[in-house]
PDB file of C-alpha atoms in Angstrom:
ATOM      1  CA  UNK A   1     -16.147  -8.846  25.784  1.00 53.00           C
ATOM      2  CA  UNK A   2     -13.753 -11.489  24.198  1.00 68.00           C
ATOM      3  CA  UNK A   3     -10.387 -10.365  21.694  1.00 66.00           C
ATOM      4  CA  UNK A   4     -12.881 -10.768  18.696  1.00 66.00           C
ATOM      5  CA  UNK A   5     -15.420  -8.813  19.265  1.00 65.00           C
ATOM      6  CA  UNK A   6     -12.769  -6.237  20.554  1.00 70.00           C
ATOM      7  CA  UNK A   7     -11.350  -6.389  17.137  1.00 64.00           C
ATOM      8  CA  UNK A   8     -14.778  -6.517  15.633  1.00 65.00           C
ATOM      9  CA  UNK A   9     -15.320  -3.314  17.169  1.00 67.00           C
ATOM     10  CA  UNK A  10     -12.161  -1.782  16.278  1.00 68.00           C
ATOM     11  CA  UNK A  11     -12.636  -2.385  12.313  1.00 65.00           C
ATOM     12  CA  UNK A  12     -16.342  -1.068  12.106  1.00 64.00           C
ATOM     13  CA  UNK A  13     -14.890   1.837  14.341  1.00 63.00           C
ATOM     14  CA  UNK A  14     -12.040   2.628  12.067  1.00 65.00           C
ATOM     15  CA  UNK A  15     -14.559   2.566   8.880  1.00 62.00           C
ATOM     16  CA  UNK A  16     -17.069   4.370  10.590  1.00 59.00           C
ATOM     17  CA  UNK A  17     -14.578   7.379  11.538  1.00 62.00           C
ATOM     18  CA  UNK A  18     -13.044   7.150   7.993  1.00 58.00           C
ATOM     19  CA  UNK A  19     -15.944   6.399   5.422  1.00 55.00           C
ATOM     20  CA  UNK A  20     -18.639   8.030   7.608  1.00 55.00           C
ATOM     21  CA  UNK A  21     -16.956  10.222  10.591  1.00 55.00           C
ATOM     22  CA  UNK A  22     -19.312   8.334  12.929  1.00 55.00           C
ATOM     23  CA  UNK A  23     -18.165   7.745  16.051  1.00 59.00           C
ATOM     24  CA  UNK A  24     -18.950   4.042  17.004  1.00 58.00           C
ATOM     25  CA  UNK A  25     -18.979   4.180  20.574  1.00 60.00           C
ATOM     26  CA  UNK A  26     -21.593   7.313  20.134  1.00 63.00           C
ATOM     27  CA  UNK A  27     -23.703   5.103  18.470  1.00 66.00           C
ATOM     28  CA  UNK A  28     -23.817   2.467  20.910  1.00 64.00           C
ATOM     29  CA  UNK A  29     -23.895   4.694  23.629  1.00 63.00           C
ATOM     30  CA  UNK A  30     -26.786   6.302  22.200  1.00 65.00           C
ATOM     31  CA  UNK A  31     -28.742   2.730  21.198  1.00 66.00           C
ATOM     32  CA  UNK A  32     -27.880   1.696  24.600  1.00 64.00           C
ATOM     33  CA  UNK A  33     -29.964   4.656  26.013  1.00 68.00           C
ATOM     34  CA  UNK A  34     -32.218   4.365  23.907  1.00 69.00           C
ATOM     35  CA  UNK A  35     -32.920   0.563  24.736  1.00 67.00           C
ATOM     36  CA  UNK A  36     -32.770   1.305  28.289  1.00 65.00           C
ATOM     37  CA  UNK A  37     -35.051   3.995  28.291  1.00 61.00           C
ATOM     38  CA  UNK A  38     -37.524   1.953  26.233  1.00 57.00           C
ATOM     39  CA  UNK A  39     -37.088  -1.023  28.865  1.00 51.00           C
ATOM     40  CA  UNK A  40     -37.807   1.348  31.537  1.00 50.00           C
ATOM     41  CA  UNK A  41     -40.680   2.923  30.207  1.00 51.00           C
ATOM     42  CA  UNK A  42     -42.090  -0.451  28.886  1.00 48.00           C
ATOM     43  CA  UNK A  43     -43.330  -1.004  32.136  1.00 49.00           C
ATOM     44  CA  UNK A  44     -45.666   1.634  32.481  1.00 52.00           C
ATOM     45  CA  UNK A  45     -46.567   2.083  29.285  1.00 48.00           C
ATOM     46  CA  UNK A  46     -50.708   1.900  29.198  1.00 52.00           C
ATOM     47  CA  UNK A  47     -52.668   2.223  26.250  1.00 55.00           C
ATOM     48  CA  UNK A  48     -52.179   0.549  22.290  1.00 62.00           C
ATOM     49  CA  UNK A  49     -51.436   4.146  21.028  1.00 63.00           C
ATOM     50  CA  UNK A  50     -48.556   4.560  23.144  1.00 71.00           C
ATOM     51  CA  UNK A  51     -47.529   1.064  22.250  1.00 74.00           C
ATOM     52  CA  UNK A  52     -48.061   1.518  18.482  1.00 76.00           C
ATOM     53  CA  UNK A  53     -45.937   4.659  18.691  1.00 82.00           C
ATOM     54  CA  UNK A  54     -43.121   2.503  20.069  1.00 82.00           C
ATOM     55  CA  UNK A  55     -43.878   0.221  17.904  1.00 83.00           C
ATOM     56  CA  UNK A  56     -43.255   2.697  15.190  1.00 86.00           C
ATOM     57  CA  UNK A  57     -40.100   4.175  16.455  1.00 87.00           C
ATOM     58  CA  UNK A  58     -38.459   0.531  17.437  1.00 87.00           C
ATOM     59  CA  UNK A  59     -39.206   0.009  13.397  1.00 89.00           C
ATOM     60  CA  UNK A  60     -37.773   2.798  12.095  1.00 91.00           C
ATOM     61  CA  UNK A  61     -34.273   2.168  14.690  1.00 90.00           C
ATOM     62  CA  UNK A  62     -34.689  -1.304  13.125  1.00 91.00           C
ATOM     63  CA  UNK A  63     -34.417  -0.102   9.372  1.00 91.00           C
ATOM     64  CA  UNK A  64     -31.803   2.472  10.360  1.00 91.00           C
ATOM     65  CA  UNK A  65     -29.710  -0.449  11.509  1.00 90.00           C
ATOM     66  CA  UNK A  66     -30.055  -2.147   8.307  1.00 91.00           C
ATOM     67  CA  UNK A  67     -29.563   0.993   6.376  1.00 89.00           C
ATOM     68  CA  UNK A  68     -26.098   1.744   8.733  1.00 89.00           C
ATOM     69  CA  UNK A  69     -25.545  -2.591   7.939  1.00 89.00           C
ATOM     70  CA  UNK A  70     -25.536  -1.527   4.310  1.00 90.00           C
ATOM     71  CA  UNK A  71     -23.639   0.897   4.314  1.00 89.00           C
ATOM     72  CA  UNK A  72     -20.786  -0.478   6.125  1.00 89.00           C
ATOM     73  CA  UNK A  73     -21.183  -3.717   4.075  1.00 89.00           C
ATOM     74  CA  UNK A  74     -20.414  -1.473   1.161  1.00 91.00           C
ATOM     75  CA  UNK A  75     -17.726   0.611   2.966  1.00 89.00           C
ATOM     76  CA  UNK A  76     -16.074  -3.065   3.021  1.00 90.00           C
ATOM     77  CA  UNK A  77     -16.554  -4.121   0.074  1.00 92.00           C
ATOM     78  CA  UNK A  78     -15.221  -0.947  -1.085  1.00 92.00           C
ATOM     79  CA  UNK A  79     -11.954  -0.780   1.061  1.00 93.00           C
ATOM     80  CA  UNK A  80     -11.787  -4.274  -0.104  1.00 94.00           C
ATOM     81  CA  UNK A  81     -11.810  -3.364  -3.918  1.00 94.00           C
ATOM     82  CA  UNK A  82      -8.982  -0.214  -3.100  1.00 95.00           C
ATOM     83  CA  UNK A  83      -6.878  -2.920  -0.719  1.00 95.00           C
ATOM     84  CA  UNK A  84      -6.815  -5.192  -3.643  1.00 96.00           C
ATOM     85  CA  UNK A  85      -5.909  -2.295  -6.089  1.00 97.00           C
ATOM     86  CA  UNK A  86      -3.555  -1.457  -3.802  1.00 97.00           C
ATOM     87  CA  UNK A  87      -1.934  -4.574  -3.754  1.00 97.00           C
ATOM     88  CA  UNK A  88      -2.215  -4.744  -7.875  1.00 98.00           C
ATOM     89  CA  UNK A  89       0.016  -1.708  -7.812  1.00 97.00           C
ATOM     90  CA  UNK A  90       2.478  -2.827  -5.162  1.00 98.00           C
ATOM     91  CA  UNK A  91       2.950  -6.078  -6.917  1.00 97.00           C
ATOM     92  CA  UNK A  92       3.764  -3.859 -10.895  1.00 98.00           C
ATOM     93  CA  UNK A  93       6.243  -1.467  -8.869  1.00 98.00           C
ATOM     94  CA  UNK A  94       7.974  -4.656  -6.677  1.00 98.00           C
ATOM     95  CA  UNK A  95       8.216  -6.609 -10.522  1.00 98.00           C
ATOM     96  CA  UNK A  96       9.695  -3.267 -12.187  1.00 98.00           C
ATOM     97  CA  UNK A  97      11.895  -2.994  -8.987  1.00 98.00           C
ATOM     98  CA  UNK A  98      12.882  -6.469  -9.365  1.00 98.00           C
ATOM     99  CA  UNK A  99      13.809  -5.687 -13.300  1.00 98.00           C
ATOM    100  CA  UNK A 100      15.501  -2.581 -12.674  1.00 98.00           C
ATOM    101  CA  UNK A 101      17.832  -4.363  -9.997  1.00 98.00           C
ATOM    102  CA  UNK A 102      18.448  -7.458 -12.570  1.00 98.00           C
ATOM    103  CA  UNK A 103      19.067  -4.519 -15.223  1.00 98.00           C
ATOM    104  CA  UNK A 104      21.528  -2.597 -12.763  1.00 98.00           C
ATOM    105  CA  UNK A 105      23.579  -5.702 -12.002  1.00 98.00           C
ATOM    106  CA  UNK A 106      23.598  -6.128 -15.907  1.00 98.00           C
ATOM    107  CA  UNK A 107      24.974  -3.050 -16.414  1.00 98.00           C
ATOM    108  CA  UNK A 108      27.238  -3.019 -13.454  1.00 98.00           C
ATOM    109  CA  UNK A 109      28.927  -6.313 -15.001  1.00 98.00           C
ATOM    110  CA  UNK A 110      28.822  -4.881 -18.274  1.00 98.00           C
ATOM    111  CA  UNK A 111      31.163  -2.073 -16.949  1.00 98.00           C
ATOM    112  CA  UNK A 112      33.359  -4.161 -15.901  1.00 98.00           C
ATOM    113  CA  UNK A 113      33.876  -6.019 -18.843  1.00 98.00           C
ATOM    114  CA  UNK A 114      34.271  -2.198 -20.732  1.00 98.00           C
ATOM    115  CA  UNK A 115      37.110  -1.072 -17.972  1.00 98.00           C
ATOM    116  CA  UNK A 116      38.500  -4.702 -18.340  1.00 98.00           C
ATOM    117  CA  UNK A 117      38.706  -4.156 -21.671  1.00 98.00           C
ATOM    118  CA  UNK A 118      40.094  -0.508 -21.561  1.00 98.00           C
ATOM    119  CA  UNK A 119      42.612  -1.286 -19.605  1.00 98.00           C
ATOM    120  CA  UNK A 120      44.110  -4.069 -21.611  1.00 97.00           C
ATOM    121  CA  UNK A 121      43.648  -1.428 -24.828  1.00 97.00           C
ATOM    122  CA  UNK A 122      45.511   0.976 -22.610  1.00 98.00           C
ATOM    123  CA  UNK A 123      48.554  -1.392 -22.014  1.00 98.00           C
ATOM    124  CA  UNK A 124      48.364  -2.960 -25.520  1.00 98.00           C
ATOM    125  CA  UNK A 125      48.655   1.251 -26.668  1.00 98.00           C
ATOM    126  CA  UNK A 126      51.643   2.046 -24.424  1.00 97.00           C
ATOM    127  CA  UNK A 127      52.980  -0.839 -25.608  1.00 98.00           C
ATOM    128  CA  UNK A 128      52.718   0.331 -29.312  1.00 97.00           C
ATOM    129  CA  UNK A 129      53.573   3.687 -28.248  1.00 97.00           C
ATOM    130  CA  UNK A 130      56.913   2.556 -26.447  1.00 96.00           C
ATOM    131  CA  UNK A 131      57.338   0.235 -30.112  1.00 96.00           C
ATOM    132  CA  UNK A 132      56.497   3.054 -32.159  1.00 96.00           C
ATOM    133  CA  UNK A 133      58.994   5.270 -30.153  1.00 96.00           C
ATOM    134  CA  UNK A 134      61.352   2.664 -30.608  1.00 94.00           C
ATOM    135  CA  UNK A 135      61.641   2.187 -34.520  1.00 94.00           C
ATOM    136  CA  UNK A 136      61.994   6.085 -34.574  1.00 94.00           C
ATOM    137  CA  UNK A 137      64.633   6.337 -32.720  1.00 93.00           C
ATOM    138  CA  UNK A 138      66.188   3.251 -34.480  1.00 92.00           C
ATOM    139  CA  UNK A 139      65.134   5.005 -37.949  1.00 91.00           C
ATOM    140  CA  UNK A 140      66.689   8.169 -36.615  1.00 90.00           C
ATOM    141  CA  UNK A 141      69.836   6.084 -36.105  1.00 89.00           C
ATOM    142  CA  UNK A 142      69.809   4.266 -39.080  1.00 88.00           C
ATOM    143  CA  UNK A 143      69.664   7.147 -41.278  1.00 89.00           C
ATOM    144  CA  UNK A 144      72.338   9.613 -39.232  1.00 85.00           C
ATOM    145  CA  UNK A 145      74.577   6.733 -39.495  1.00 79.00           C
ATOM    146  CA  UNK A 146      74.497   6.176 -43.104  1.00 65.00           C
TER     147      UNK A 146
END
């Protein structure tokens, strides 16, 4: 058994268990068996009623393969519609993460600029509050004096 077919194996397991709740190596285990049994008993098998009756059985095994084909054909195609919707919606949240970081760092330089600027309104205040202080206490001189 080569690393692909291992792998193979591994990906119709995992849909089986999760679309289905098959168990894959059940199911070979089982065909197996069943192959081997029919091999065996092949051999002695006399008579075309006997034969038609295997016949009839190695048909119907046949079209339950294609039916269990199907259905993990559309089990792909299915996880293969949600993967891609899946990746639709990681792509939208990873853009709007994207914006929100460009907005953040916006609004982090903004701030800046604001405490920047409230600083130099709080020194350019003190400074009008030290002037202001000033010409009263001049004005309070200027008019006990006269």
């Amino acid at each position: 058994m080569n690393v692909q077919q291992t792998v193979q194996e591994t990906k119709l397991q995992k849909l089986l268990d999760h679309r289905y709740g098959w168990d894959l190596q059940y199911c070979l285990k089982v065909n197996l068996r069943l192959m081997m049994g029919y091999a065996a008993t092949n051999i002695f098998i006399q008579g075309s009623e006997e034969q038609g009756q295997l016949a009839s059985e190695v048909r119907f095994l046949w079209e339950q393969n294609q039916t269990l084909k199907e259905q993990l054909s559309q089990g792909s195609r299915d996880k293969h519609k949600e993967n891609d919707k899946l990746r639709e919606a990681l792509a939208r949240r990873t853009a709007k993460l994207e914006q929100s970081r460009a907005e953040g760092e916006a609004l982090r330089q903004e701030r800046g600029r604001l405490q920047d600027r409230l600083e130099l309104s709080t020194q350019e205040h003190a400074q009008l509050q030290d002037a202001l202080h000033s010409s009263r206490e001049e004005l309070h001189r200027y008019t006990s004096s006269s």
